[in-house]
XYZ file of C-alpha atoms in Angstrom:
279
model
C 144.840 94.007 61.845
C 142.922 96.292 59.762
C 139.553 95.017 58.333
C 138.909 94.865 54.237
C 135.664 97.028 53.726
C 135.198 94.183 50.812
C 136.562 90.870 50.836
C 135.676 88.503 47.699
C 136.876 85.366 47.497
C 136.579 83.916 43.364
C 134.788 86.843 42.802
C 132.139 86.154 45.671
C 131.372 87.784 48.922
C 132.937 86.940 52.084
C 133.083 87.123 55.420
C 136.624 86.224 56.529
C 139.757 86.434 55.117
C 142.414 84.003 54.839
C 140.918 80.914 55.297
C 143.397 78.966 56.903
C 144.009 75.826 54.483
C 144.855 78.368 51.920
C 148.912 77.226 50.252
C 149.623 81.132 50.441
C 148.123 81.278 54.281
C 149.988 78.287 54.905
C 153.047 78.040 53.143
C 153.457 81.289 51.361
C 152.942 80.055 48.299
C 151.131 82.450 46.498
C 151.569 85.934 45.300
C 150.061 89.408 45.635
C 149.653 93.207 43.933
C 148.480 95.732 46.443
C 147.015 99.259 44.242
C 145.954 102.699 44.866
C 142.541 103.008 43.760
C 141.447 107.330 43.234
C 138.128 107.913 42.424
C 137.095 104.126 40.893
C 140.191 104.417 38.951
C 143.663 101.549 39.680
C 145.892 104.425 37.823
C 148.926 102.171 37.619
C 147.304 98.827 37.261
C 149.379 98.221 34.078
C 152.723 97.414 35.785
C 150.726 95.893 38.715
C 149.675 93.082 36.056
C 153.035 93.171 34.468
C 154.789 92.081 37.732
C 151.913 90.054 38.570
C 152.006 87.705 35.444
C 155.486 87.284 36.479
C 154.776 85.915 40.418
C 151.944 83.792 38.423
C 154.933 82.395 36.178
C 157.070 82.268 38.401
C 155.211 80.634 40.775
C 153.215 77.736 37.903
C 150.437 79.164 39.571
C 147.537 77.722 36.795
C 145.660 81.609 37.238
C 146.202 84.339 33.981
C 145.344 87.999 33.926
C 141.372 87.598 32.706
C 140.868 85.336 35.433
C 142.655 87.810 38.185
C 140.372 90.662 36.116
C 137.295 89.309 36.422
C 137.449 88.687 40.226
C 138.502 92.523 40.516
C 135.729 93.636 38.839
C 133.379 91.801 40.937
C 134.309 93.612 43.295
C 134.665 96.717 41.672
C 130.459 96.647 40.308
C 130.042 96.677 44.524
C 131.899 99.693 44.982
C 130.991 103.679 44.792
C 132.114 105.185 40.601
C 133.797 107.474 43.244
C 135.270 104.854 45.268
C 139.089 106.191 46.832
C 140.618 103.647 48.849
C 143.402 100.413 48.550
C 142.393 96.707 46.219
C 144.658 94.082 47.376
C 144.335 91.231 45.564
C 146.076 87.799 46.151
C 146.579 84.517 43.972
C 146.954 81.343 46.112
C 147.672 77.819 44.842
C 144.581 76.017 46.246
C 145.744 73.050 48.625
C 144.704 69.524 48.687
C 148.096 67.534 48.276
C 150.195 66.070 50.640
C 152.383 68.642 52.664
C 153.978 71.262 51.436
C 154.443 69.783 47.770
C 152.741 71.658 44.680
C 153.596 69.458 41.965
C 151.566 68.624 38.611
C 148.583 71.590 37.908
C 146.737 72.931 40.537
C 143.807 75.296 40.834
C 144.049 78.523 42.678
C 141.951 80.717 44.847
C 142.053 84.575 44.294
C 141.485 86.891 46.870
C 140.152 90.776 45.757
C 140.019 92.754 49.396
C 139.078 97.068 49.530
C 139.838 99.521 52.198
C 138.222 101.903 51.870
C 140.221 105.718 52.341
C 138.943 109.355 52.511
C 139.513 111.140 48.894
C 142.935 112.287 48.507
C 145.531 112.697 45.402
C 148.363 113.771 46.578
C 151.095 111.432 45.865
C 153.633 112.947 48.313
C 154.404 112.211 51.953
C 156.213 112.880 55.247
C 159.363 112.697 55.506
C 160.743 109.660 57.245
C 163.353 108.613 59.343
C 164.740 105.512 58.776
C 165.767 102.998 61.051
C 168.632 100.805 59.544
C 167.798 96.101 59.957
C 170.720 94.190 61.827
C 170.055 91.335 59.726
C 170.391 91.431 56.082
C 168.158 89.711 53.356
C 169.602 86.662 52.287
C 170.272 86.569 48.533
C 167.645 84.410 46.744
C 167.585 85.099 42.718
C 164.705 83.036 42.145
C 162.240 84.926 43.230
C 164.099 88.670 42.960
C 161.563 91.150 41.919
C 157.681 89.889 42.347
C 155.682 90.183 45.660
C 154.941 86.188 46.618
C 153.831 86.034 50.171
C 155.982 84.965 52.938
C 157.686 88.293 54.367
C 160.082 85.910 57.480
C 162.816 87.396 55.413
C 161.884 90.541 56.465
C 160.332 89.974 59.702
C 163.693 88.116 61.156
C 165.749 90.944 59.648
C 164.348 93.519 61.617
C 163.969 91.618 65.059
C 166.031 94.353 66.580
C 163.642 96.902 66.025
C 160.980 96.616 68.512
C 159.738 100.213 69.281
C 159.065 101.660 65.519
C 157.592 104.123 65.460
C 155.069 106.485 63.270
C 157.699 108.700 60.669
C 159.968 105.538 60.320
C 160.625 102.904 58.296
C 163.448 99.792 57.805
C 165.713 100.047 56.186
C 167.011 96.520 55.029
C 170.504 95.611 53.415
C 171.198 92.210 51.987
C 173.945 89.468 52.739
C 176.485 91.751 50.972
C 175.693 95.014 52.632
C 173.775 96.671 49.880
C 171.081 98.357 49.910
C 167.771 96.384 49.498
C 164.315 98.808 50.045
C 161.832 98.708 53.018
C 159.430 96.887 54.068
C 157.392 98.658 51.869
C 159.094 100.736 49.630
C 161.794 100.411 47.548
C 164.604 103.530 47.969
C 166.385 105.800 45.542
C 169.394 108.314 45.715
C 169.510 111.124 44.375
C 172.613 112.831 42.629
C 172.846 116.200 40.824
C 170.854 114.303 37.258
C 171.604 110.841 38.418
C 168.509 108.548 40.290
C 170.655 105.700 41.679
C 168.113 102.475 42.713
C 169.352 99.508 44.116
C 169.593 96.625 41.926
C 167.001 93.499 42.288
C 168.180 90.242 40.439
C 169.136 89.255 43.363
C 166.765 89.918 46.132
C 163.539 92.524 46.594
C 160.315 93.851 44.668
C 160.281 95.675 41.578
C 157.836 97.905 42.880
C 154.934 99.781 40.254
C 156.384 103.441 41.173
C 160.248 102.498 41.111
C 158.973 100.829 37.053
C 156.925 104.328 36.606
C 159.542 106.220 37.840
C 162.374 103.649 35.928
C 160.515 104.226 32.248
C 158.874 107.413 32.542
C 159.376 110.128 34.900
C 162.864 110.004 34.296
C 162.947 110.499 31.522
C 160.790 113.084 31.028
C 162.896 115.227 33.308
C 166.124 114.929 31.622
C 167.873 112.124 34.830
C 169.575 109.226 34.285
C 168.493 106.402 36.185
C 171.389 103.559 37.325
C 170.257 100.622 39.178
C 173.828 99.800 40.842
C 174.939 98.084 44.081
C 174.516 101.294 46.846
C 176.140 100.668 50.109
C 175.219 102.574 53.328
C 178.200 104.654 53.304
C 176.905 106.938 50.260
C 173.745 108.697 52.054
C 176.320 111.337 53.172
C 176.962 111.759 49.329
C 173.308 112.194 48.017
C 171.405 115.285 47.247
C 168.504 113.821 48.349
C 167.059 110.226 49.266
C 163.705 108.907 48.650
C 161.369 106.405 48.588
C 158.147 105.246 46.611
C 155.551 102.731 46.377
C 152.308 102.718 44.610
C 150.067 103.512 47.304
C 151.674 105.260 48.662
C 153.602 107.518 46.310
C 156.716 109.859 46.741
C 157.894 109.724 50.329
C 161.454 112.501 50.921
C 164.025 110.609 53.954
C 165.470 113.772 56.182
C 167.522 111.265 58.444
C 169.072 107.186 58.697
C 169.530 105.929 61.634
C 169.800 109.386 63.101
C 172.105 111.533 61.087
C 169.869 113.638 58.482
C 169.877 113.221 55.429
C 169.160 116.436 52.386
C 165.822 117.661 52.274
C 165.022 117.954 48.505
C 163.215 119.091 45.868
C 162.770 115.851 43.239
C 160.484 113.915 45.304
C 157.943 117.132 45.315
C 158.859 117.086 40.652
C 157.974 113.075 40.100
C 154.873 113.564 42.911
C 153.937 116.614 40.890
C 153.834 114.325 37.664
C 152.354 111.140 39.290
C 149.738 114.097 40.301
C 149.404 115.221 36.360
C 149.210 112.006 35.330
C 147.709 109.573 36.752
C 145.256 111.385 38.981
């Protein structure tokens, strides 16, 4: 596991990672956000805040965005003004009650991590191959959309893939054999002037860059977006396929299980839009 360069717990510097008594550690009872820092700024933070608020509400965690922001601000006071890297903020329900029950109002612990990276304003990564997980993700509408701390469904679904290499990502389907996402990215299919991306009402994460593309860049580029069920076989008809997340940016797909995917121009265009708007 990569150690953070700075780590704060409840606004105070800490020397170790998530404590074993944390309910996020024990039960996955928490939510988190992972955001990119460019020259001391959090360019997509407004979108992260919206999703974090949904996560806090869904899990009934006794914290508000002002409290979370205060913890982040304390970490930023320790960083260089032009810092580049990744911020992770995790809100966990505090323990001290019987077994896994979480009834009644409870306190929270707020963990804030900073991982330094070299300065790089690019929002476009090299192309990757997707390998399809044999297992599927169960539908769970009560948790769909948020970034909660339990990744077990993904781990179990991908247990057939033990030899993942650099330049590869695992693609997950749901129990109805519709595309969902990779472990770390949302996915878009390009058909002429239309973007198709999997629905997330039943399973999957409402990615920050996914939302930014749908709400900002697709309209400005004259593209229609359809959030829909997508079958694996539709890759044969797609003009382009790309992944996205708020840290890496845009990631073109060049193969799915060894089958070539056409190289397109939209992912680089959106990456250029991100560079102009958020760097």
